[in-house]
Amino acid sequence: MLKVFFVLLYLMVAALQANENLIVKGNKPSYLSSVTTDFANVKAVSDAAFVPDLELGFIPQGIEKFKKDILITGYDKKYYKCTVYKINKENKVTKQQVISGCKHAGAISLMGEEKLVVSDTKNLFILDTKNFKTLQKIPLKGKVRGSFITNDGKFWFIGVYAKDVDKSFIYKFTDEQLQNSNYLDENIAIQRIPIPLRAQGADFDSFGNLWITTNRRNYGVLTKYNTNFQVVDTYKTVRGLEDIDIRGKYMWIVSESGSKPYSNWPQVFPAYFKINLEMLE
């Protein structure tokens, strides 16, 4: 009887979480029979679409809203080849470019209207927004690794994915350092901020609060910090969270769960989508 009770309880919770109106646009990859739509805070999700080239093994990592388009970065685990895509409102790829020398492309962040920064494990790549041509390559040394990157309009923050608390930090740099240094490391960073283990992506909201993505076995986590970098709240959502881009009350997110190498995870949702921050609970 106890087992039956917990099964019924699970079904009730799943029903409450389900978003019957959630539609994932685009073509579902043939290797997936379905995608997960009963994850926590799914009712806050909208504008979901499958990322491109999933059938070819593409693993999405970075996301950035650029004018009316979405920019997605990621890599191919077989060849460790990075690609940046521009996707329009109809979920059509209008431009794509392989980034030479890049192996991961963990995140993407705009540098004004004409440049964007792609973070790779050992390098930052500054590209132009028109043709995605590489304009500059900045080596990352020492303890700084480009797992993800973001900025608050004044400073740049490079985050390290780590399983050890002694390595899990975001390093803060000035815009001048980013554009004029021959390399970046922990010795020239102006601040080091502790972050959760296995952090995947980050961005600042309009109030100056930092948000960071992490993942557990059966769900993803959004952690909210205040302007003093103290944790004020956490929210569950779908597993596989990577980079994020916050615009007003909406957070754009990309998930790697359900990409070909990770198609057997408990939750599969290989899509980019936006979350209404005011609806999180």
Short mmCIF file of C-alpha atoms in Angstrom, two decimals:
data_model
loop_
_atom_site.label_atom_id
_atom_site.label_comp_id
_atom_site.label_asym_id
_atom_site.label_seq_id
_atom_site.Cartn_x
_atom_site.Cartn_y
_atom_site.Cartn_z
CA MET A 1 0.00 0.00 0.00
CA LEU A 2 2.83 2.38 0.84
CA LYS A 3 4.39 1.80 -2.57
CA VAL A 4 1.07 2.52 -4.29
CA PHE A 5 0.74 5.73 -2.26
CA PHE A 6 4.11 7.04 -3.41
CA VAL A 7 3.35 6.14 -7.04
CA LEU A 8 0.08 8.08 -6.86
CA LEU A 9 1.86 10.99 -5.18
CA TYR A 10 4.46 11.07 -7.95
CA LEU A 11 1.76 11.07 -10.62
CA MET A 12 -0.08 13.91 -8.86
CA VAL A 13 3.09 16.02 -8.66
CA ALA A 14 3.90 15.31 -12.32
CA ALA A 15 0.39 16.36 -13.33
CA LEU A 16 0.72 19.63 -11.42
CA GLN A 17 4.09 20.33 -13.05
CA ALA A 18 3.04 19.46 -16.60
CA ASN A 19 2.55 22.25 -19.10
CA GLU A 20 0.03 20.95 -21.62
CA ASN A 21 0.54 24.03 -23.78
CA LEU A 22 4.31 23.60 -24.09
CA ILE A 23 5.29 23.01 -27.70
CA VAL A 24 8.89 22.46 -28.77
CA LYS A 25 9.24 23.91 -32.25
CA GLY A 26 11.39 22.42 -34.96
CA ASN A 27 12.22 18.82 -35.75
CA LYS A 28 12.56 16.39 -32.89
CA PRO A 29 15.65 14.23 -33.44
CA SER A 30 14.79 10.72 -34.64
CA TYR A 31 16.74 9.03 -31.84
CA LEU A 32 14.29 10.42 -29.23
CA SER A 33 10.78 8.99 -28.92
CA SER A 34 9.66 11.99 -26.83
CA VAL A 35 10.94 14.83 -24.68
CA THR A 36 10.35 15.58 -21.00
CA THR A 37 7.57 18.10 -20.34
CA ASP A 38 6.77 17.48 -16.67
CA PHE A 39 9.83 19.06 -15.08
CA ALA A 40 9.75 21.58 -12.24
CA ASN A 41 8.69 25.13 -13.20
CA VAL A 42 7.69 24.01 -16.67
CA LYS A 43 4.71 26.38 -16.51
CA ALA A 44 7.17 29.27 -16.62
CA VAL A 45 8.65 27.97 -19.91
CA SER A 46 7.76 29.28 -23.38
CA ASP A 47 9.22 29.69 -26.88
CA ALA A 48 10.99 26.32 -26.78
CA ALA A 49 12.70 25.03 -29.93
CA PHE A 50 15.05 22.17 -30.72
CA VAL A 51 18.67 23.21 -31.23
CA PRO A 52 20.15 22.55 -34.70
CA ASP A 53 22.17 19.54 -35.87
CA LEU A 54 21.26 17.22 -32.99
CA GLU A 55 21.25 14.28 -35.43
CA LEU A 56 24.88 15.10 -36.25
CA GLY A 57 25.91 14.97 -32.59
CA PHE A 58 25.90 18.69 -31.82
CA ILE A 59 25.92 19.46 -28.07
CA PRO A 60 24.59 22.95 -27.25
CA GLN A 61 26.43 25.02 -24.65
CA GLY A 62 26.10 28.79 -25.11
CA ILE A 63 23.14 31.07 -25.77
CA GLU A 64 22.67 34.79 -26.38
CA LYS A 65 19.74 36.84 -27.63
CA PHE A 66 20.94 39.13 -30.42
CA LYS A 67 18.36 41.58 -31.77
CA LYS A 68 15.55 39.32 -33.07
CA ASP A 69 17.78 36.24 -33.37
CA ILE A 70 19.19 33.61 -31.03
CA LEU A 71 22.88 32.73 -31.06
CA ILE A 72 23.82 29.19 -30.00
CA THR A 73 27.31 27.75 -29.52
CA GLY A 74 28.38 24.20 -28.82
CA TYR A 75 30.57 21.37 -29.97
CA ASP A 76 30.73 17.94 -31.52
CA LYS A 77 32.01 15.43 -28.97
CA LYS A 78 33.39 13.12 -31.66
CA TYR A 79 35.58 15.72 -33.35
CA TYR A 80 35.58 18.45 -30.66
CA LYS A 81 34.63 21.01 -33.28
CA CYS A 82 32.89 24.22 -32.13
CA THR A 83 30.14 25.91 -34.10
CA VAL A 84 28.19 29.13 -33.61
CA TYR A 85 24.67 29.36 -35.08
CA LYS A 86 22.37 32.31 -35.74
CA ILE A 87 18.71 31.25 -35.55
CA ASN A 88 15.73 33.40 -36.53
CA LYS A 89 12.22 33.56 -35.02
CA GLU A 90 11.07 30.68 -37.23
CA ASN A 91 13.79 28.43 -35.73
CA LYS A 92 15.72 28.51 -39.00
CA VAL A 93 19.51 28.66 -39.05
CA THR A 94 20.44 31.75 -41.06
CA LYS A 95 24.19 31.58 -40.44
CA GLN A 96 26.68 29.18 -38.92
CA GLN A 97 30.43 29.15 -38.56
CA VAL A 98 33.02 26.72 -37.22
CA ILE A 99 35.38 28.42 -34.73
CA SER A 100 38.89 27.33 -35.58
CA GLY A 101 40.94 26.14 -32.59
CA CYS A 102 37.89 25.89 -30.32
CA LYS A 103 36.89 22.60 -28.66
CA HIS A 104 33.98 23.35 -26.30
CA ALA A 105 32.39 26.82 -26.73
CA GLY A 106 30.89 26.75 -23.24
CA ALA A 107 29.18 30.15 -23.41
CA ILE A 108 28.67 33.24 -25.51
CA SER A 109 28.30 36.89 -24.49
CA LEU A 110 27.92 40.09 -26.50
CA MET A 111 30.60 42.76 -26.44
CA GLY A 112 28.54 45.69 -27.68
CA GLU A 113 26.66 45.31 -30.96
CA GLU A 114 29.59 44.41 -33.21
CA LYS A 115 31.51 41.79 -31.22
CA LEU A 116 30.78 38.71 -29.17
CA VAL A 117 32.93 36.59 -26.87
CA VAL A 118 32.93 32.80 -26.95
CA SER A 119 34.50 31.09 -23.95
CA ASP A 120 36.46 27.90 -24.50
CA THR A 121 38.31 25.96 -21.84
CA LYS A 122 41.73 27.44 -22.55
CA ASN A 123 40.88 30.47 -24.69
CA LEU A 124 38.43 33.27 -25.27
CA PHE A 125 37.49 33.94 -28.89
CA ILE A 126 36.29 37.42 -29.86
CA LEU A 127 34.18 37.25 -33.02
CA ASP A 128 32.45 39.86 -35.12
CA THR A 129 28.64 39.62 -35.04
CA LYS A 130 28.25 39.96 -38.81
CA ASN A 131 30.25 37.01 -40.13
CA PHE A 132 31.43 35.29 -36.90
CA LYS A 133 35.00 35.90 -37.99
CA THR A 134 37.56 35.47 -35.20
CA LEU A 135 39.09 38.86 -34.43
CA GLN A 136 41.12 37.94 -31.36
CA LYS A 137 42.11 34.90 -29.32
CA ILE A 138 42.94 35.38 -25.64
CA PRO A 139 44.68 32.51 -23.80
CA LEU A 140 43.40 31.57 -20.34
CA LYS A 141 46.12 30.44 -17.95
CA GLY A 142 46.60 29.26 -14.39
CA LYS A 143 43.36 28.48 -12.57
CA VAL A 144 41.13 30.40 -14.98
CA ARG A 145 39.15 28.15 -17.32
CA GLY A 146 36.50 29.37 -19.73
CA SER A 147 33.67 27.06 -18.77
CA PHE A 148 31.34 30.05 -19.16
CA ILE A 149 31.43 33.84 -19.40
CA THR A 150 29.12 36.79 -18.84
CA ASN A 151 29.25 40.51 -18.14
CA ASP A 152 27.26 43.05 -16.14
CA GLY A 153 27.83 45.93 -18.53
CA LYS A 154 31.01 47.02 -16.74
CA PHE A 155 33.01 43.92 -15.90
CA TRP A 156 33.56 40.44 -17.31
CA PHE A 157 33.08 37.26 -15.28
CA ILE A 158 34.73 33.99 -16.33
CA GLY A 159 33.41 30.92 -14.52
CA VAL A 160 35.12 27.60 -13.86
CA TYR A 161 33.24 24.29 -13.88
CA ALA A 162 34.80 22.25 -11.08
CA LYS A 163 34.03 19.36 -8.76
CA ASP A 164 36.31 20.75 -6.04
CA VAL A 165 35.39 23.76 -3.86
CA ASP A 166 38.99 24.97 -4.09
CA LYS A 167 38.61 25.41 -7.85
CA SER A 168 34.98 26.46 -8.27
CA PHE A 169 35.10 30.23 -8.80
CA ILE A 170 34.09 33.06 -11.07
CA TYR A 171 36.97 35.43 -11.87
CA LYS A 172 36.20 39.10 -12.48
CA PHE A 173 38.09 41.17 -15.06
CA THR A 174 37.79 44.68 -16.47
CA ASP A 175 36.75 45.34 -20.05
CA GLU A 176 40.20 46.82 -20.68
CA GLN A 177 41.86 43.62 -19.47
CA LEU A 178 39.69 41.52 -21.73
CA GLN A 179 40.43 43.57 -24.83
CA ASN A 180 44.09 44.46 -24.24
CA SER A 181 45.72 41.60 -22.27
CA ASN A 182 47.90 38.97 -23.88
CA TYR A 183 46.38 36.43 -21.49
CA LEU A 184 44.12 36.20 -18.44
CA ASP A 185 44.82 34.33 -15.20
CA GLU A 186 43.87 34.44 -11.51
CA ASN A 187 46.74 36.78 -10.64
CA ILE A 188 45.35 39.70 -12.62
CA ALA A 189 41.68 39.05 -11.78
CA ILE A 190 40.25 41.87 -9.65
CA GLN A 191 37.94 39.53 -7.71
CA ARG A 192 37.37 35.81 -7.13
CA ILE A 193 33.82 34.72 -6.26
CA PRO A 194 32.92 31.25 -4.92
CA ILE A 195 30.21 29.50 -6.94
CA PRO A 196 28.40 26.14 -6.75
CA LEU A 197 30.19 22.98 -7.81
CA ARG A 198 29.70 21.98 -11.45
CA ALA A 199 28.43 25.41 -12.48
CA GLN A 200 27.53 25.61 -16.17
CA GLY A 201 26.40 29.13 -16.99
CA ALA A 202 25.72 32.58 -15.54
CA ASP A 203 24.21 35.99 -16.21
CA PHE A 204 23.04 39.12 -14.39
CA ASP A 205 19.46 40.31 -14.23
CA SER A 206 18.38 43.96 -14.52
CA PHE A 207 18.72 44.41 -10.74
CA GLY A 208 22.36 43.31 -10.74
CA ASN A 209 21.66 39.87 -9.27
CA LEU A 210 23.81 37.01 -10.52
CA TRP A 211 22.13 33.76 -11.63
CA ILE A 212 24.05 30.50 -12.06
CA THR A 213 23.02 27.16 -13.56
CA THR A 214 23.94 23.74 -12.18
CA ASN A 215 22.52 20.24 -12.57
CA ARG A 216 21.59 17.24 -10.46
CA ARG A 217 20.76 13.73 -11.66
CA ASN A 218 17.04 14.37 -12.11
CA TYR A 219 16.74 18.14 -12.46
CA GLY A 220 18.53 21.41 -13.16
CA VAL A 221 19.00 24.24 -10.67
CA LEU A 222 18.92 28.01 -11.05
CA THR A 223 20.73 29.72 -8.17
CA LYS A 224 20.08 33.41 -7.56
CA TYR A 225 22.62 35.65 -5.81
CA ASN A 226 22.18 39.20 -4.56
CA THR A 227 24.51 42.05 -5.53
CA ASN A 228 26.89 41.00 -2.70
CA PHE A 229 27.16 37.52 -4.26
CA GLN A 230 25.20 35.84 -1.47
CA VAL A 231 22.72 33.09 -2.34
CA VAL A 232 19.13 34.27 -1.90
CA ASP A 233 17.15 31.52 -3.66
CA THR A 234 17.26 28.37 -5.77
CA TYR A 235 14.76 27.02 -8.29
CA LYS A 236 14.45 23.61 -9.93
CA THR A 237 13.82 23.10 -13.62
CA VAL A 238 14.82 20.70 -16.40
CA ARG A 239 18.17 18.92 -16.29
CA GLY A 240 20.97 19.77 -18.69
CA LEU A 241 21.10 23.53 -18.07
CA GLU A 242 24.00 25.28 -19.71
CA ASP A 243 24.38 28.97 -20.58
CA ILE A 244 21.74 31.63 -19.87
CA ASP A 245 20.95 35.14 -21.13
CA ILE A 246 18.58 37.37 -19.12
CA ARG A 247 16.51 40.05 -20.83
CA GLY A 248 14.10 41.87 -18.54
CA LYS A 249 11.88 39.34 -16.77
CA TYR A 250 12.85 36.56 -19.17
CA MET A 251 15.80 34.19 -19.03
CA TRP A 252 16.87 32.41 -22.21
CA ILE A 253 18.37 28.99 -21.51
CA VAL A 254 19.83 26.16 -23.55
CA SER A 255 19.83 22.54 -22.38
CA GLU A 256 22.16 19.74 -23.49
CA SER A 257 19.96 16.98 -22.04
CA GLY A 258 18.74 14.79 -24.87
CA SER A 259 21.56 15.70 -27.23
CA LYS A 260 22.85 12.53 -28.83
CA PRO A 261 25.56 11.62 -26.28
CA TYR A 262 23.12 12.35 -23.42
CA SER A 263 19.93 10.86 -24.85
CA ASN A 264 19.62 8.30 -22.03
CA TRP A 265 19.38 10.82 -19.19
CA PRO A 266 16.32 10.73 -16.89
CA GLN A 267 15.15 14.01 -18.47
CA VAL A 268 15.63 14.87 -22.14
CA PHE A 269 14.99 18.36 -23.49
CA PRO A 270 17.59 19.32 -26.14
CA ALA A 271 16.18 22.77 -26.71
CA TYR A 272 16.59 26.47 -26.16
CA PHE A 273 13.73 28.24 -24.41
CA LYS A 274 12.86 31.15 -22.17
CA ILE A 275 11.66 31.20 -18.58
CA ASN A 276 9.55 33.91 -17.00
CA LEU A 277 11.50 34.73 -13.83
CA GLU A 278 8.39 36.12 -12.17
CA MET A 279 6.73 32.69 -12.43
CA LEU A 280 9.47 30.67 -10.74
CA GLU A 281 8.53 28.96 -7.51
#
